[in-house]
């Protein structure tokens, strides 16, 4: 699918009745920005070791960066305190305190 316009992130109000509509629109954006697999769990985010040294770690770094982008874009869409609290609860030790986009998406 060819995207002709740059798609903008939309804020989520926190209202349950608007969740399905917002979710569907955000999945389209996630697909266009290449991190849909992170949100759906098809792409697994690796634990972040202190150093990734080899060239084979490029794939790990790419998956790590996709997760980071997905998480922070989700955070930027949350427009009320309860939603942000859910986002903050998706920070996990295995990612060295960074957010897990899949966990946040599923919450």
PDB file of C-alpha atoms in Angstrom:
ATOM      1  CA  UNK A   1       0.000   0.000   0.000  1.00  0.00           C
ATOM      2  CA  UNK A   2       1.480   3.343  -1.031  1.00  0.00           C
ATOM      3  CA  UNK A   3       1.137   6.177   1.462  1.00  0.00           C
ATOM      4  CA  UNK A   4       0.853   9.492  -0.342  1.00  0.00           C
ATOM      5  CA  UNK A   5       0.494  11.750   2.707  1.00  0.00           C
ATOM      6  CA  UNK A   6       2.489  11.732   5.890  1.00  0.00           C
ATOM      7  CA  UNK A   7       0.235  10.262   8.555  1.00  0.00           C
ATOM      8  CA  UNK A   8       0.028  12.157  11.835  1.00  0.00           C
ATOM      9  CA  UNK A   9      -0.255  10.632  15.272  1.00  0.00           C
ATOM     10  CA  UNK A  10      -3.597  11.251  16.924  1.00  0.00           C
ATOM     11  CA  UNK A  11      -4.135  11.719  20.632  1.00  0.00           C
ATOM     12  CA  UNK A  12      -6.178   9.135  22.508  1.00  0.00           C
ATOM     13  CA  UNK A  13      -8.642  10.735  24.906  1.00  0.00           C
ATOM     14  CA  UNK A  14      -8.885   7.775  27.262  1.00  0.00           C
ATOM     15  CA  UNK A  15     -12.579   7.238  26.492  1.00  0.00           C
ATOM     16  CA  UNK A  16     -13.417   3.544  26.132  1.00  0.00           C
ATOM     17  CA  UNK A  17     -15.984   4.127  23.403  1.00  0.00           C
ATOM     18  CA  UNK A  18     -13.302   5.699  21.183  1.00  0.00           C
ATOM     19  CA  UNK A  19     -10.634   3.016  21.785  1.00  0.00           C
ATOM     20  CA  UNK A  20     -11.455   0.775  18.798  1.00  0.00           C
ATOM     21  CA  UNK A  21     -11.496   3.693  16.368  1.00  0.00           C
ATOM     22  CA  UNK A  22      -8.195   5.106  17.683  1.00  0.00           C
ATOM     23  CA  UNK A  23      -6.600   1.642  17.794  1.00  0.00           C
ATOM     24  CA  UNK A  24      -7.472   0.950  14.163  1.00  0.00           C
ATOM     25  CA  UNK A  25      -6.028   4.265  13.029  1.00  0.00           C
ATOM     26  CA  UNK A  26      -2.876   3.780  15.081  1.00  0.00           C
ATOM     27  CA  UNK A  27      -2.318   0.303  13.624  1.00  0.00           C
ATOM     28  CA  UNK A  28      -2.304   1.857  10.157  1.00  0.00           C
ATOM     29  CA  UNK A  29       0.313   4.356  11.296  1.00  0.00           C
ATOM     30  CA  UNK A  30       2.333   1.581  12.964  1.00  0.00           C
ATOM     31  CA  UNK A  31       2.327  -0.349   9.693  1.00  0.00           C
ATOM     32  CA  UNK A  32       3.496   2.652   7.688  1.00  0.00           C
ATOM     33  CA  UNK A  33       6.275   3.315  10.228  1.00  0.00           C
ATOM     34  CA  UNK A  34       7.422  -0.327  10.233  1.00  0.00           C
ATOM     35  CA  UNK A  35       6.691  -1.157  13.890  1.00  0.00           C
ATOM     36  CA  UNK A  36       3.371  -2.974  13.571  1.00  0.00           C
ATOM     37  CA  UNK A  37       5.138  -6.264  14.311  1.00  0.00           C
ATOM     38  CA  UNK A  38       6.387  -4.861  17.611  1.00  0.00           C
ATOM     39  CA  UNK A  39       2.847  -4.011  18.744  1.00  0.00           C
ATOM     40  CA  UNK A  40       1.400  -7.344  17.630  1.00  0.00           C
ATOM     41  CA  UNK A  41       4.269  -9.421  19.016  1.00  0.00           C
ATOM     42  CA  UNK A  42       5.377 -10.800  15.647  1.00  0.00           C
ATOM     43  CA  UNK A  43       8.724  -9.049  16.164  1.00  0.00           C
ATOM     44  CA  UNK A  44      10.352  -9.943  19.483  1.00  0.00           C
ATOM     45  CA  UNK A  45      12.355  -7.221  21.200  1.00  0.00           C
ATOM     46  CA  UNK A  46      15.657  -8.555  22.547  1.00  0.00           C
ATOM     47  CA  UNK A  47      16.947  -7.859  26.031  1.00  0.00           C
ATOM     48  CA  UNK A  48      19.455  -5.046  25.879  1.00  0.00           C
ATOM     49  CA  UNK A  49      22.898  -6.169  26.917  1.00  0.00           C
ATOM     50  CA  UNK A  50      25.563  -3.641  27.835  1.00  0.00           C
ATOM     51  CA  UNK A  51      27.283  -4.002  24.481  1.00  0.00           C
ATOM     52  CA  UNK A  52      26.189  -5.331  21.136  1.00  0.00           C
ATOM     53  CA  UNK A  53      29.443  -5.612  19.271  1.00  0.00           C
ATOM     54  CA  UNK A  54      29.115  -7.843  16.237  1.00  0.00           C
ATOM     55  CA  UNK A  55      27.547  -7.001  12.915  1.00  0.00           C
ATOM     56  CA  UNK A  56      24.916  -9.679  13.560  1.00  0.00           C
ATOM     57  CA  UNK A  57      23.664  -7.475  16.371  1.00  0.00           C
ATOM     58  CA  UNK A  58      22.387  -5.000  13.771  1.00  0.00           C
ATOM     59  CA  UNK A  59      19.079  -6.899  13.651  1.00  0.00           C
ATOM     60  CA  UNK A  60      18.805  -6.756  17.452  1.00  0.00           C
ATOM     61  CA  UNK A  61      19.535  -3.045  17.406  1.00  0.00           C
ATOM     62  CA  UNK A  62      16.921  -2.497  14.689  1.00  0.00           C
ATOM     63  CA  UNK A  63      14.269  -4.377  16.718  1.00  0.00           C
ATOM     64  CA  UNK A  64      15.301  -2.432  19.835  1.00  0.00           C
ATOM     65  CA  UNK A  65      14.956   0.884  17.971  1.00  0.00           C
ATOM     66  CA  UNK A  66      11.560  -0.089  16.537  1.00  0.00           C
ATOM     67  CA  UNK A  67      10.327  -0.867  20.055  1.00  0.00           C
ATOM     68  CA  UNK A  68      11.649   2.436  21.336  1.00  0.00           C
ATOM     69  CA  UNK A  69       9.951   4.366  18.553  1.00  0.00           C
ATOM     70  CA  UNK A  70       6.667   2.494  19.031  1.00  0.00           C
ATOM     71  CA  UNK A  71       6.710   3.045  22.798  1.00  0.00           C
ATOM     72  CA  UNK A  72       7.456   6.761  22.636  1.00  0.00           C
ATOM     73  CA  UNK A  73       4.937   7.361  19.869  1.00  0.00           C
ATOM     74  CA  UNK A  74       2.306   5.609  21.986  1.00  0.00           C
ATOM     75  CA  UNK A  75       3.306   7.808  24.937  1.00  0.00           C
ATOM     76  CA  UNK A  76       2.950  10.927  22.816  1.00  0.00           C
ATOM     77  CA  UNK A  77      -0.629   9.916  21.943  1.00  0.00           C
ATOM     78  CA  UNK A  78      -1.825   9.621  25.531  1.00  0.00           C
ATOM     79  CA  UNK A  79      -3.708  12.746  26.541  1.00  0.00           C
ATOM     80  CA  UNK A  80      -4.807  11.980  30.088  1.00  0.00           C
ATOM     81  CA  UNK A  81      -3.147  10.935  33.337  1.00  0.00           C
ATOM     82  CA  UNK A  82      -4.626   7.402  33.638  1.00  0.00           C
ATOM     83  CA  UNK A  83      -3.378   6.542  30.148  1.00  0.00           C
ATOM     84  CA  UNK A  84       0.103   7.841  30.957  1.00  0.00           C
ATOM     85  CA  UNK A  85       0.116   5.790  34.165  1.00  0.00           C
ATOM     86  CA  UNK A  86      -0.547   2.652  32.104  1.00  0.00           C
ATOM     87  CA  UNK A  87       2.324   3.594  29.809  1.00  0.00           C
ATOM     88  CA  UNK A  88       4.660   4.055  32.773  1.00  0.00           C
ATOM     89  CA  UNK A  89       3.748   0.595  34.079  1.00  0.00           C
ATOM     90  CA  UNK A  90       5.065  -0.955  30.878  1.00  0.00           C
ATOM     91  CA  UNK A  91       8.688  -0.114  31.681  1.00  0.00           C
ATOM     92  CA  UNK A  92      10.445  -3.417  32.329  1.00  0.00           C
ATOM     93  CA  UNK A  93      13.757  -4.528  33.817  1.00  0.00           C
ATOM     94  CA  UNK A  94      14.685  -6.777  30.901  1.00  0.00           C
ATOM     95  CA  UNK A  95      14.785  -3.671  28.713  1.00  0.00           C
ATOM     96  CA  UNK A  96      16.832  -1.839  31.351  1.00  0.00           C
ATOM     97  CA  UNK A  97      13.876   0.243  32.465  1.00  0.00           C
ATOM     98  CA  UNK A  98      12.787   1.238  28.978  1.00  0.00           C
ATOM     99  CA  UNK A  99       9.207   0.834  27.831  1.00  0.00           C
ATOM    100  CA  UNK A 100       7.872  -2.338  26.241  1.00  0.00           C
ATOM    101  CA  UNK A 101       5.632  -1.190  23.388  1.00  0.00           C
ATOM    102  CA  UNK A 102       3.796  -4.537  23.167  1.00  0.00           C
ATOM    103  CA  UNK A 103       3.058  -4.538  26.895  1.00  0.00           C
ATOM    104  CA  UNK A 104       1.817  -0.947  26.670  1.00  0.00           C
ATOM    105  CA  UNK A 105      -0.316  -1.785  23.616  1.00  0.00           C
ATOM    106  CA  UNK A 106      -1.909  -4.778  25.331  1.00  0.00           C
ATOM    107  CA  UNK A 107      -2.678  -2.832  28.545  1.00  0.00           C
TER     108      UNK A 107
END
